[in-house]
């Protein structure tokens, strides 16, 4: 029985570490910090669609002007096939660094990414532990078979 308690304790520790690691990696990959900054401090400018690239994950490139400088960005839209070059788009940008911008509602994107990160951070450790358990059972069966 003590062995089972030790294994469970280590499985929980592994699950916690794996979950935190997945969450941190996904937050970094999805640029969560800049999305949070956009939700908190963004200003809105009217930009225009430069080029719809709907065959590439429903993306389109846009540009907008702040203080006489032109900035560019990439966004996604469910209505990408209806967007044409020159179509106006609302762009949320950081006044201190307009290179950080989003052609969609940053609050909605932030919520979607946080939910996805929480789901992945919960599911991935469980899947890894299940894979480990399956491999451990195969390994134990191999040892039993070779002992006979």
mmCIF file of N, CA and C in Angstrom:
data_model
loop_
_atom_site.group_PDB
_atom_site.id
_atom_site.type_symbol
_atom_site.label_atom_id
_atom_site.label_comp_id
_atom_site.label_asym_id
_atom_site.label_seq_id
_atom_site.Cartn_x
_atom_site.Cartn_y
_atom_site.Cartn_z
ATOM 1 N N UNK A 1 0.805 -1.203 0.000
ATOM 2 C CA UNK A 1 0.000 0.000 0.000
ATOM 3 C C UNK A 1 0.852 1.272 0.000
ATOM 4 N N UNK A 2 1.986 1.327 0.713
ATOM 5 C CA UNK A 2 2.791 2.552 0.675
ATOM 6 C C UNK A 2 3.286 2.868 -0.740
ATOM 7 N N UNK A 3 3.569 1.830 -1.544
ATOM 8 C CA UNK A 3 4.034 2.061 -2.905
ATOM 9 C C UNK A 3 2.966 2.779 -3.731
ATOM 10 N N UNK A 4 1.709 2.380 -3.555
ATOM 11 C CA UNK A 4 0.601 3.004 -4.287
ATOM 12 C C UNK A 4 0.480 4.476 -3.897
ATOM 13 N N UNK A 5 0.614 4.776 -2.598
ATOM 14 C CA UNK A 5 0.542 6.168 -2.145
ATOM 15 C C UNK A 5 1.675 7.001 -2.747
ATOM 16 N N UNK A 6 2.861 6.414 -2.819
ATOM 17 C CA UNK A 6 4.004 7.123 -3.411
ATOM 18 C C UNK A 6 3.754 7.384 -4.891
ATOM 19 N N UNK A 7 3.259 6.366 -5.614
ATOM 20 C CA UNK A 7 2.978 6.540 -7.042
ATOM 21 C C UNK A 7 1.898 7.583 -7.282
ATOM 22 N N UNK A 8 0.841 7.564 -6.459
ATOM 23 C CA UNK A 8 -0.236 8.545 -6.601
ATOM 24 C C UNK A 8 0.293 9.943 -6.321
ATOM 25 N N UNK A 9 1.110 10.073 -5.276
ATOM 26 C CA UNK A 9 1.679 11.379 -4.937
ATOM 27 C C UNK A 9 2.522 11.908 -6.097
ATOM 28 N N UNK A 10 3.327 11.048 -6.680
ATOM 29 C CA UNK A 10 4.166 11.473 -7.794
ATOM 30 C C UNK A 10 3.351 11.738 -9.052
ATOM 31 N N UNK A 11 2.289 10.981 -9.251
ATOM 32 C CA UNK A 11 1.418 11.222 -10.409
ATOM 33 C C UNK A 11 0.749 12.588 -10.283
ATOM 34 N N UNK A 12 0.304 12.928 -9.095
ATOM 35 C CA UNK A 12 -0.311 14.237 -8.890
ATOM 36 C C UNK A 12 0.707 15.360 -9.094
ATOM 37 N N UNK A 13 1.908 15.147 -8.596
ATOM 38 C CA UNK A 13 2.970 16.140 -8.783
ATOM 39 C C UNK A 13 3.310 16.286 -10.266
ATOM 40 N N UNK A 14 3.429 15.160 -10.963
ATOM 41 C CA UNK A 14 3.688 15.193 -12.398
ATOM 42 C C UNK A 14 2.566 15.932 -13.120
ATOM 43 N N UNK A 15 1.320 15.611 -12.778
ATOM 44 C CA UNK A 15 0.171 16.253 -13.414
ATOM 45 C C UNK A 15 0.172 17.757 -13.196
ATOM 46 N N UNK A 16 0.510 18.174 -11.990
ATOM 47 C CA UNK A 16 0.565 19.597 -11.681
ATOM 48 C C UNK A 16 1.669 20.294 -12.475
ATOM 49 N N UNK A 17 2.851 19.694 -12.492
ATOM 50 C CA UNK A 17 3.974 20.285 -13.232
ATOM 51 C C UNK A 17 3.684 20.308 -14.733
ATOM 52 N N UNK A 18 3.143 19.218 -15.257
ATOM 53 C CA UNK A 18 2.814 19.160 -16.688
ATOM 54 C C UNK A 18 1.743 20.190 -17.034
ATOM 55 N N UNK A 19 0.735 20.339 -16.183
ATOM 56 C CA UNK A 19 -0.327 21.316 -16.430
ATOM 57 C C UNK A 19 0.201 22.739 -16.445
ATOM 58 N N UNK A 20 1.053 23.056 -15.488
ATOM 59 C CA UNK A 20 1.643 24.402 -15.434
ATOM 60 C C UNK A 20 2.519 24.643 -16.654
ATOM 61 N N UNK A 21 3.296 23.634 -17.037
ATOM 62 C CA UNK A 21 4.171 23.769 -18.207
ATOM 63 C C UNK A 21 3.354 24.011 -19.475
ATOM 64 N N UNK A 22 2.294 23.242 -19.665
ATOM 65 C CA UNK A 22 1.431 23.417 -20.839
ATOM 66 C C UNK A 22 0.820 24.813 -20.838
ATOM 67 N N UNK A 23 0.345 25.263 -19.679
ATOM 68 C CA UNK A 23 -0.280 26.585 -19.591
ATOM 69 C C UNK A 23 0.712 27.694 -19.939
ATOM 70 N N UNK A 24 1.927 27.600 -19.412
ATOM 71 C CA UNK A 24 2.934 28.634 -19.678
ATOM 72 C C UNK A 24 3.318 28.641 -21.158
ATOM 73 N N UNK A 25 3.547 27.461 -21.731
ATOM 74 C CA UNK A 25 3.921 27.395 -23.142
ATOM 75 C C UNK A 25 2.813 27.928 -24.050
ATOM 76 N N UNK A 26 1.585 27.570 -23.753
ATOM 77 C CA UNK A 26 0.475 28.045 -24.580
ATOM 78 C C UNK A 26 0.248 29.545 -24.409
ATOM 79 N N UNK A 27 0.418 30.049 -23.193
ATOM 80 C CA UNK A 27 0.268 31.490 -22.968
ATOM 81 C C UNK A 27 1.318 32.258 -23.751
ATOM 82 N N UNK A 28 2.532 31.733 -23.761
ATOM 83 C CA UNK A 28 3.600 32.374 -24.527
ATOM 84 C C UNK A 28 3.312 32.300 -26.026
ATOM 85 N N UNK A 29 2.903 31.120 -26.501
ATOM 86 C CA UNK A 29 2.658 30.928 -27.933
ATOM 87 C C UNK A 29 1.483 31.770 -28.431
ATOM 88 N N UNK A 30 0.490 31.992 -27.588
ATOM 89 C CA UNK A 30 -0.678 32.764 -28.025
ATOM 90 C C UNK A 30 -0.548 34.250 -27.707
ATOM 91 N N UNK A 31 0.602 34.656 -27.188
ATOM 92 C CA UNK A 31 0.874 36.065 -26.894
ATOM 93 C C UNK A 31 -0.177 36.643 -25.941
ATOM 94 N N UNK A 32 -0.463 35.884 -24.893
ATOM 95 C CA UNK A 32 -1.511 36.230 -23.941
ATOM 96 C C UNK A 32 -1.260 37.570 -23.244
ATOM 97 N N UNK A 33 -0.022 37.874 -22.939
ATOM 98 C CA UNK A 33 0.286 39.126 -22.247
ATOM 99 C C UNK A 33 -0.107 40.338 -23.093
ATOM 100 N N UNK A 34 0.223 40.316 -24.381
ATOM 101 C CA UNK A 34 -0.156 41.434 -25.248
ATOM 102 C C UNK A 34 -1.666 41.502 -25.442
ATOM 103 N N UNK A 35 -2.330 40.355 -25.457
ATOM 104 C CA UNK A 35 -3.788 40.374 -25.553
ATOM 105 C C UNK A 35 -4.387 41.032 -24.317
ATOM 106 N N UNK A 36 -3.829 40.728 -23.151
ATOM 107 C CA UNK A 36 -4.303 41.355 -21.915
ATOM 108 C C UNK A 36 -4.066 42.868 -21.961
ATOM 109 N N UNK A 37 -2.894 43.275 -22.433
ATOM 110 C CA UNK A 37 -2.603 44.703 -22.550
ATOM 111 C C UNK A 37 -3.596 45.379 -23.501
ATOM 112 N N UNK A 38 -3.930 44.709 -24.592
ATOM 113 C CA UNK A 38 -4.891 45.274 -25.540
ATOM 114 C C UNK A 38 -6.278 45.421 -24.904
ATOM 115 N N UNK A 39 -6.672 44.440 -24.106
ATOM 116 C CA UNK A 39 -7.967 44.535 -23.425
ATOM 117 C C UNK A 39 -7.963 45.717 -22.462
ATOM 118 N N UNK A 40 -6.849 45.929 -21.777
ATOM 119 C CA UNK A 40 -6.764 46.961 -20.746
ATOM 120 C C UNK A 40 -6.517 48.363 -21.289
ATOM 121 N N UNK A 41 -5.706 48.503 -22.343
ATOM 122 C CA UNK A 41 -5.229 49.824 -22.745
ATOM 123 C C UNK A 41 -5.413 50.165 -24.222
ATOM 124 N N UNK A 42 -6.094 49.339 -24.977
ATOM 125 C CA UNK A 42 -6.149 49.564 -26.430
ATOM 126 C C UNK A 42 -6.944 50.798 -26.808
ATOM 127 N N UNK A 43 -6.511 51.397 -27.891
ATOM 128 C CA UNK A 43 -7.291 52.415 -28.570
ATOM 129 C C UNK A 43 -7.718 51.806 -29.901
ATOM 130 N N UNK A 44 -8.747 52.384 -30.477
ATOM 131 C CA UNK A 44 -9.295 51.834 -31.713
ATOM 132 C C UNK A 44 -9.056 52.805 -32.861
ATOM 133 N N UNK A 45 -8.581 52.257 -33.965
ATOM 134 C CA UNK A 45 -8.395 53.034 -35.196
ATOM 135 C C UNK A 45 -9.123 52.299 -36.320
ATOM 136 N N UNK A 46 -9.476 53.025 -37.335
ATOM 137 C CA UNK A 46 -10.072 52.392 -38.511
ATOM 138 C C UNK A 46 -8.949 52.100 -39.490
ATOM 139 N N UNK A 47 -8.821 50.829 -39.818
ATOM 140 C CA UNK A 47 -7.831 50.409 -40.799
ATOM 141 C C UNK A 47 -8.532 49.899 -42.029
ATOM 142 N N UNK A 48 -7.758 49.309 -42.910
ATOM 143 C CA UNK A 48 -8.357 48.732 -44.111
ATOM 144 C C UNK A 48 -7.689 47.396 -44.418
ATOM 145 N N UNK A 49 -8.480 46.525 -45.002
ATOM 146 C CA UNK A 49 -7.975 45.211 -45.401
ATOM 147 C C UNK A 49 -7.030 45.399 -46.574
ATOM 148 N N UNK A 50 -5.849 44.812 -46.467
ATOM 149 C CA UNK A 50 -4.877 44.875 -47.547
ATOM 150 C C UNK A 50 -5.094 43.699 -48.482
ATOM 151 N N UNK A 51 -5.140 42.508 -47.900
ATOM 152 C CA UNK A 51 -5.275 41.317 -48.734
ATOM 153 C C UNK A 51 -5.938 40.186 -47.949
ATOM 154 N N UNK A 52 -7.119 39.753 -48.395
ATOM 155 C CA UNK A 52 -7.714 38.575 -47.769
ATOM 156 C C UNK A 52 -6.961 37.307 -48.201
ATOM 157 N N UNK A 53 -6.673 36.445 -47.256
ATOM 158 C CA UNK A 53 -6.005 35.164 -47.534
ATOM 159 C C UNK A 53 -6.835 34.055 -46.908
ATOM 160 N N UNK A 54 -8.067 33.942 -47.365
ATOM 161 C CA UNK A 54 -9.044 33.062 -46.744
ATOM 162 C C UNK A 54 -8.647 31.588 -46.780
ATOM 163 N N UNK A 55 -7.830 31.193 -47.753
ATOM 164 C CA UNK A 55 -7.402 29.795 -47.825
ATOM 165 C C UNK A 55 -6.348 29.485 -46.768
ATOM 166 N N UNK A 56 -5.854 30.497 -46.058
ATOM 167 C CA UNK A 56 -4.863 30.305 -44.998
ATOM 168 C C UNK A 56 -5.522 30.610 -43.652
ATOM 169 N N UNK A 57 -6.377 29.713 -43.197
ATOM 170 C CA UNK A 57 -7.037 29.800 -41.888
ATOM 171 C C UNK A 57 -7.896 31.060 -41.740
ATOM 172 N N UNK A 58 -8.550 31.470 -42.813
ATOM 173 C CA UNK A 58 -9.463 32.610 -42.818
ATOM 174 C C UNK A 58 -8.792 33.902 -42.353
ATOM 175 N N UNK A 59 -7.552 34.123 -42.775
ATOM 176 C CA UNK A 59 -6.821 35.316 -42.361
ATOM 177 C C UNK A 59 -6.897 36.413 -43.418
ATOM 178 N N UNK A 60 -6.672 37.606 -42.950
ATOM 179 C CA UNK A 60 -6.524 38.748 -43.846
ATOM 180 C C UNK A 60 -5.503 39.703 -43.240
ATOM 181 N N UNK A 61 -4.769 40.375 -44.102
ATOM 182 C CA UNK A 61 -3.824 41.376 -43.620
ATOM 183 C C UNK A 61 -4.518 42.734 -43.655
ATOM 184 N N UNK A 62 -4.136 43.581 -42.706
ATOM 185 C CA UNK A 62 -4.723 44.908 -42.619
ATOM 186 C C UNK A 62 -3.622 45.925 -42.348
ATOM 187 N N UNK A 63 -3.977 47.173 -42.560
ATOM 188 C CA UNK A 63 -3.063 48.263 -42.221
ATOM 189 C C UNK A 63 -3.872 49.400 -41.625
ATOM 190 N N UNK A 64 -3.200 50.205 -40.807
ATOM 191 C CA UNK A 64 -3.837 51.356 -40.190
ATOM 192 C C UNK A 64 -2.775 52.420 -39.934
ATOM 193 N N UNK A 65 -3.219 53.641 -39.751
ATOM 194 C CA UNK A 65 -2.295 54.762 -39.582
ATOM 195 C C UNK A 65 -2.485 55.359 -38.184
ATOM 196 N N UNK A 66 -1.344 55.560 -37.487
ATOM 197 C CA UNK A 66 -1.335 56.228 -36.182
ATOM 198 C C UNK A 66 -0.217 57.259 -36.221
ATOM 199 N N UNK A 67 -0.569 58.511 -35.946
ATOM 200 C CA UNK A 67 0.401 59.618 -35.931
ATOM 201 C C UNK A 67 1.241 59.675 -37.212
ATOM 202 N N UNK A 68 0.606 59.445 -38.337
ATOM 203 C CA UNK A 68 1.288 59.544 -39.624
ATOM 204 C C UNK A 68 2.085 58.318 -40.030
ATOM 205 N N UNK A 69 2.205 57.328 -39.146
ATOM 206 C CA UNK A 69 2.944 56.098 -39.474
ATOM 207 C C UNK A 69 1.956 54.977 -39.794
ATOM 208 N N UNK A 70 2.298 54.167 -40.777
ATOM 209 C CA UNK A 70 1.449 53.049 -41.183
ATOM 210 C C UNK A 70 1.932 51.768 -40.521
ATOM 211 N N UNK A 71 0.997 51.039 -39.944
ATOM 212 C CA UNK A 71 1.287 49.764 -39.286
ATOM 213 C C UNK A 71 0.465 48.675 -39.949
ATOM 214 N N UNK A 72 0.983 47.463 -39.897
ATOM 215 C CA UNK A 72 0.311 46.328 -40.524
ATOM 216 C C UNK A 72 0.101 45.221 -39.511
ATOM 217 N N UNK A 73 -0.870 44.376 -39.807
ATOM 218 C CA UNK A 73 -1.143 43.239 -38.936
ATOM 219 C C UNK A 73 -1.906 42.172 -39.678
ATOM 220 N N UNK A 74 -2.141 41.067 -38.997
ATOM 221 C CA UNK A 74 -2.886 39.934 -39.542
ATOM 222 C C UNK A 74 -4.037 39.615 -38.609
ATOM 223 N N UNK A 75 -5.192 39.277 -39.153
ATOM 224 C CA UNK A 75 -6.358 38.938 -38.348
ATOM 225 C C UNK A 75 -7.097 37.782 -39.000
ATOM 226 N N UNK A 76 -8.015 37.201 -38.253
ATOM 227 C CA UNK A 76 -8.871 36.146 -38.790
ATOM 228 C C UNK A 76 -10.321 36.585 -38.701
ATOM 229 N N UNK A 77 -11.145 36.026 -39.575
ATOM 230 C CA UNK A 77 -12.565 36.354 -39.572
ATOM 231 C C UNK A 77 -13.363 35.211 -40.172
ATOM 232 N N UNK A 78 -14.504 34.920 -39.540
ATOM 233 C CA UNK A 78 -15.406 33.903 -40.093
ATOM 234 C C UNK A 78 -15.986 34.350 -41.433
ATOM 235 N N UNK A 79 -16.064 35.655 -41.629
ATOM 236 C CA UNK A 79 -16.603 36.201 -42.872
ATOM 237 C C UNK A 79 -15.494 36.555 -43.852
ATOM 238 N N UNK A 80 -14.391 35.873 -43.781
ATOM 239 C CA UNK A 80 -13.230 36.191 -44.621
ATOM 240 C C UNK A 80 -13.580 36.188 -46.112
ATOM 241 N N UNK A 81 -14.442 35.271 -46.526
ATOM 242 C CA UNK A 81 -14.771 35.168 -47.953
ATOM 243 C C UNK A 81 -15.588 36.359 -48.450
ATOM 244 N N UNK A 82 -16.151 37.133 -47.522
ATOM 245 C CA UNK A 82 -16.930 38.313 -47.907
ATOM 246 C C UNK A 82 -16.082 39.584 -47.857
ATOM 247 N N UNK A 83 -14.860 39.481 -47.335
ATOM 248 C CA UNK A 83 -13.990 40.648 -47.184
ATOM 249 C C UNK A 83 -13.195 40.859 -48.475
ATOM 250 N N UNK A 84 -13.122 42.099 -48.884
ATOM 251 C CA UNK A 84 -12.354 42.470 -50.074
ATOM 252 C C UNK A 84 -11.259 43.449 -49.668
ATOM 253 N N UNK A 85 -10.247 43.583 -50.495
ATOM 254 C CA UNK A 85 -9.210 44.588 -50.252
ATOM 255 C C UNK A 85 -9.862 45.952 -50.156
ATOM 256 N N UNK A 86 -9.454 46.742 -49.160
ATOM 257 C CA UNK A 86 -10.003 48.075 -48.955
ATOM 258 C C UNK A 86 -11.159 48.123 -47.974
ATOM 259 N N UNK A 87 -11.690 46.972 -47.578
ATOM 260 C CA UNK A 87 -12.780 46.937 -46.607
ATOM 261 C C UNK A 87 -12.305 47.542 -45.282
ATOM 262 N N UNK A 88 -13.083 48.465 -44.687
ATOM 263 C CA UNK A 88 -12.678 49.029 -43.396
ATOM 264 C C UNK A 88 -12.732 47.982 -42.288
ATOM 265 N N UNK A 89 -11.809 48.088 -41.344
ATOM 266 C CA UNK A 89 -11.754 47.162 -40.213
ATOM 267 C C UNK A 89 -11.361 47.955 -38.971
ATOM 268 N N UNK A 90 -11.987 47.633 -37.841
ATOM 269 C CA UNK A 90 -11.617 48.257 -36.572
ATOM 270 C C UNK A 90 -10.372 47.568 -36.042
ATOM 271 N N UNK A 91 -9.355 48.355 -35.744
ATOM 272 C CA UNK A 91 -8.090 47.823 -35.261
ATOM 273 C C UNK A 91 -7.865 48.324 -33.834
ATOM 274 N N UNK A 92 -7.642 47.403 -32.928
ATOM 275 C CA UNK A 92 -7.311 47.734 -31.541
ATOM 276 C C UNK A 92 -5.792 47.699 -31.434
ATOM 277 N N UNK A 93 -5.208 48.782 -30.926
ATOM 278 C CA UNK A 93 -3.752 48.856 -30.850
ATOM 279 C C UNK A 93 -3.329 49.496 -29.535
ATOM 280 N N UNK A 94 -2.076 49.255 -29.149
ATOM 281 C CA UNK A 94 -1.522 49.872 -27.948
ATOM 282 C C UNK A 94 -0.935 51.233 -28.325
ATOM 283 N N UNK A 95 -1.362 52.294 -27.676
ATOM 284 C CA UNK A 95 -0.852 53.621 -28.022
ATOM 285 C C UNK A 95 0.662 53.741 -27.846
ATOM 286 N N UNK A 96 1.220 53.054 -26.841
ATOM 287 C CA UNK A 96 2.665 53.143 -26.622
ATOM 288 C C UNK A 96 3.464 52.321 -27.632
ATOM 289 N N UNK A 97 2.808 51.365 -28.291
ATOM 290 C CA UNK A 97 3.471 50.551 -29.315
ATOM 291 C C UNK A 97 2.437 50.067 -30.329
ATOM 292 N N UNK A 98 2.102 50.895 -31.318
ATOM 293 C CA UNK A 98 1.070 50.518 -32.292
ATOM 294 C C UNK A 98 1.388 49.264 -33.104
ATOM 295 N N UNK A 99 2.636 48.786 -33.046
ATOM 296 C CA UNK A 99 2.943 47.520 -33.737
ATOM 297 C C UNK A 99 2.166 46.370 -33.108
ATOM 298 N N UNK A 100 1.768 46.533 -31.860
ATOM 299 C CA UNK A 100 0.947 45.522 -31.185
ATOM 300 C C UNK A 100 -0.506 45.893 -31.436
ATOM 301 N N UNK A 101 -1.132 45.126 -32.304
ATOM 302 C CA UNK A 101 -2.505 45.429 -32.694
ATOM 303 C C UNK A 101 -3.275 44.147 -32.955
ATOM 304 N N UNK A 102 -4.589 44.321 -33.060
ATOM 305 C CA UNK A 102 -5.456 43.183 -33.318
ATOM 306 C C UNK A 102 -6.643 43.668 -34.138
ATOM 307 N N UNK A 103 -6.943 42.962 -35.192
ATOM 308 C CA UNK A 103 -8.069 43.316 -36.049
ATOM 309 C C UNK A 103 -9.349 42.630 -35.620
ATOM 310 N N UNK A 104 -9.472 42.353 -34.339
ATOM 311 C CA UNK A 104 -10.661 41.717 -33.774
ATOM 312 C C UNK A 104 -10.821 42.226 -32.347
ATOM 313 N N UNK A 105 -11.915 41.840 -31.709
ATOM 314 C CA UNK A 105 -12.146 42.243 -30.329
ATOM 315 C C UNK A 105 -11.146 41.528 -29.421
ATOM 316 N N UNK A 106 -10.236 42.262 -28.765
ATOM 317 C CA UNK A 106 -9.220 41.602 -27.953
ATOM 318 C C UNK A 106 -9.797 40.882 -26.735
ATOM 319 N N UNK A 107 -10.911 41.376 -26.218
ATOM 320 C CA UNK A 107 -11.515 40.722 -25.047
ATOM 321 C C UNK A 107 -12.002 39.320 -25.402
ATOM 322 N N UNK A 108 -12.641 39.209 -26.545
ATOM 323 C CA UNK A 108 -13.138 37.901 -26.998
ATOM 324 C C UNK A 108 -11.971 36.939 -27.253
ATOM 325 N N UNK A 109 -10.930 37.432 -27.885
ATOM 326 C CA UNK A 109 -9.759 36.595 -28.154
ATOM 327 C C UNK A 109 -9.086 36.151 -26.862
ATOM 328 N N UNK A 110 -8.975 37.060 -25.905
ATOM 329 C CA UNK A 110 -8.361 36.731 -24.618
ATOM 330 C C UNK A 110 -9.160 35.650 -23.899
ATOM 331 N N UNK A 111 -10.464 35.804 -23.863
ATOM 332 C CA UNK A 111 -11.318 34.803 -23.193
ATOM 333 C C UNK A 111 -11.176 33.448 -23.878
ATOM 334 N N UNK A 112 -11.239 33.424 -25.205
ATOM 335 C CA UNK A 112 -11.108 32.164 -25.943
ATOM 336 C C UNK A 112 -9.769 31.495 -25.667
ATOM 337 N N UNK A 113 -8.687 32.277 -25.644
ATOM 338 C CA UNK A 113 -7.365 31.696 -25.402
ATOM 339 C C UNK A 113 -7.206 31.201 -23.969
ATOM 340 N N UNK A 114 -7.744 31.931 -23.002
ATOM 341 C CA UNK A 114 -7.659 31.482 -21.603
ATOM 342 C C UNK A 114 -8.425 30.173 -21.421
ATOM 343 N N UNK A 115 -9.602 30.077 -22.009
ATOM 344 C CA UNK A 115 -10.382 28.839 -21.912
ATOM 345 C C UNK A 115 -9.629 27.683 -22.564
ATOM 346 N N UNK A 116 -9.064 27.902 -23.741
ATOM 347 C CA UNK A 116 -8.303 26.847 -24.425
ATOM 348 C C UNK A 116 -7.096 26.418 -23.600
ATOM 349 N N UNK A 117 -6.417 27.373 -22.993
ATOM 350 C CA UNK A 117 -5.243 27.053 -22.167
ATOM 351 C C UNK A 117 -5.654 26.244 -20.952
ATOM 352 N N UNK A 118 -6.736 26.626 -20.298
ATOM 353 C CA UNK A 118 -7.203 25.883 -19.117
ATOM 354 C C UNK A 118 -7.611 24.453 -19.477
ATOM 355 N N UNK A 119 -8.276 24.299 -20.599
ATOM 356 C CA UNK A 119 -8.670 22.949 -21.030
ATOM 357 C C UNK A 119 -7.434 22.105 -21.329
ATOM 358 N N UNK A 120 -6.505 22.667 -22.087
ATOM 359 C CA UNK A 120 -5.294 21.912 -22.429
ATOM 360 C C UNK A 120 -4.465 21.590 -21.192
ATOM 361 N N UNK A 121 -4.350 22.536 -20.269
ATOM 362 C CA UNK A 121 -3.566 22.313 -19.052
ATOM 363 C C UNK A 121 -4.213 21.272 -18.155
ATOM 364 N N UNK A 122 -5.515 21.049 -18.312
ATOM 365 C CA UNK A 122 -6.210 20.018 -17.542
ATOM 366 C C UNK A 122 -6.153 18.654 -18.222
ATOM 367 N N UNK A 123 -6.262 18.639 -19.542
ATOM 368 C CA UNK A 123 -6.378 17.382 -20.284
ATOM 369 C C UNK A 123 -5.020 16.753 -20.584
ATOM 370 N N UNK A 124 -4.043 17.545 -20.984
ATOM 371 C CA UNK A 124 -2.741 16.997 -21.395
ATOM 372 C C UNK A 124 -2.082 16.162 -20.295
ATOM 373 N N UNK A 125 -2.035 16.621 -19.033
ATOM 374 C CA UNK A 125 -1.421 15.779 -18.003
ATOM 375 C C UNK A 125 -2.144 14.441 -17.815
ATOM 376 N N UNK A 126 -3.454 14.452 -17.916
ATOM 377 C CA UNK A 126 -4.219 13.205 -17.770
ATOM 378 C C UNK A 126 -3.877 12.243 -18.907
ATOM 379 N N UNK A 127 -3.808 12.756 -20.121
ATOM 380 C CA UNK A 127 -3.452 11.917 -21.276
ATOM 381 C C UNK A 127 -2.041 11.359 -21.114
ATOM 382 N N UNK A 128 -1.114 12.194 -20.692
ATOM 383 C CA UNK A 128 0.258 11.720 -20.470
ATOM 384 C C UNK A 128 0.323 10.643 -19.398
ATOM 385 N N UNK A 129 -0.439 10.821 -18.321
ATOM 386 C CA UNK A 129 -0.461 9.801 -17.263
ATOM 387 C C UNK A 129 -1.085 8.498 -17.753
ATOM 388 N N UNK A 130 -2.118 8.586 -18.587
ATOM 389 C CA UNK A 130 -2.716 7.376 -19.154
ATOM 390 C C UNK A 130 -1.731 6.652 -20.064
ATOM 391 N N UNK A 131 -1.001 7.400 -20.867
ATOM 392 C CA UNK A 131 0.011 6.795 -21.740
ATOM 393 C C UNK A 131 1.085 6.120 -20.887
ATOM 394 N N UNK A 132 1.517 6.810 -19.838
ATOM 395 C CA UNK A 132 2.523 6.245 -18.935
ATOM 396 C C UNK A 132 2.007 4.959 -18.295
ATOM 397 N N UNK A 133 0.735 4.958 -17.884
ATOM 398 C CA UNK A 133 0.151 3.764 -17.259
ATOM 399 C C UNK A 133 0.112 2.593 -18.240
ATOM 400 N N UNK A 134 -0.282 2.839 -19.474
ATOM 401 C CA UNK A 134 -0.330 1.787 -20.493
ATOM 402 C C UNK A 134 1.065 1.230 -20.740
ATOM 403 N N UNK A 135 2.045 2.111 -20.868
ATOM 404 C CA UNK A 135 3.427 1.664 -21.086
ATOM 405 C C UNK A 135 3.948 0.871 -19.890
ATOM 406 N N UNK A 136 3.610 1.302 -18.689
ATOM 407 C CA UNK A 136 4.041 0.609 -17.476
ATOM 408 C C UNK A 136 3.452 -0.794 -17.424
ATOM 409 N N UNK A 137 2.177 -0.928 -17.783
ATOM 410 C CA UNK A 137 1.548 -2.261 -17.797
ATOM 411 C C UNK A 137 2.211 -3.176 -18.823
ATOM 412 N N UNK A 138 2.505 -2.645 -20.011
ATOM 413 C CA UNK A 138 3.188 -3.452 -21.023
ATOM 414 C C UNK A 138 4.569 -3.878 -20.529
ATOM 415 N N UNK A 139 5.260 -2.959 -19.863
ATOM 416 C CA UNK A 139 6.581 -3.254 -19.320
ATOM 417 C C UNK A 139 6.487 -4.344 -18.246
ATOM 418 N N UNK A 140 5.473 -4.249 -17.359
ATOM 419 C CA UNK A 140 5.284 -5.257 -16.307
ATOM 420 C C UNK A 140 4.961 -6.618 -16.916
ATOM 421 N N UNK A 141 4.130 -6.659 -17.947
ATOM 422 C CA UNK A 141 3.805 -7.918 -18.606
ATOM 423 C C UNK A 141 5.036 -8.537 -19.252
ATOM 424 N N UNK A 142 5.892 -7.674 -19.817
ATOM 425 C CA UNK A 142 7.134 -8.154 -20.415
ATOM 426 C C UNK A 142 8.054 -8.769 -19.372
ATOM 427 N N UNK A 143 8.113 -8.179 -18.203
ATOM 428 C CA UNK A 143 8.946 -8.709 -17.119
ATOM 429 C C UNK A 143 8.384 -10.034 -16.624
ATOM 430 N N UNK A 144 7.045 -10.115 -16.472
ATOM 431 C CA UNK A 144 6.416 -11.360 -16.024
ATOM 432 C C UNK A 144 6.629 -12.483 -17.028
ATOM 433 N N UNK A 145 6.514 -12.153 -18.320
ATOM 434 C CA UNK A 145 6.695 -13.161 -19.359
ATOM 435 C C UNK A 145 8.137 -13.664 -19.388
ATOM 436 N N UNK A 146 9.098 -12.780 -19.190
ATOM 437 C CA UNK A 146 10.497 -13.193 -19.229
ATOM 438 C C UNK A 146 10.899 -13.945 -17.943
ATOM 439 N N UNK A 147 10.154 -13.755 -16.869
ATOM 440 C CA UNK A 147 10.460 -14.449 -15.610
ATOM 441 C C UNK A 147 9.966 -15.898 -15.649
ATOM 442 N N UNK A 148 9.049 -16.188 -16.533
ATOM 443 C CA UNK A 148 8.500 -17.559 -16.610
ATOM 444 C C UNK A 148 9.410 -18.439 -17.326
#
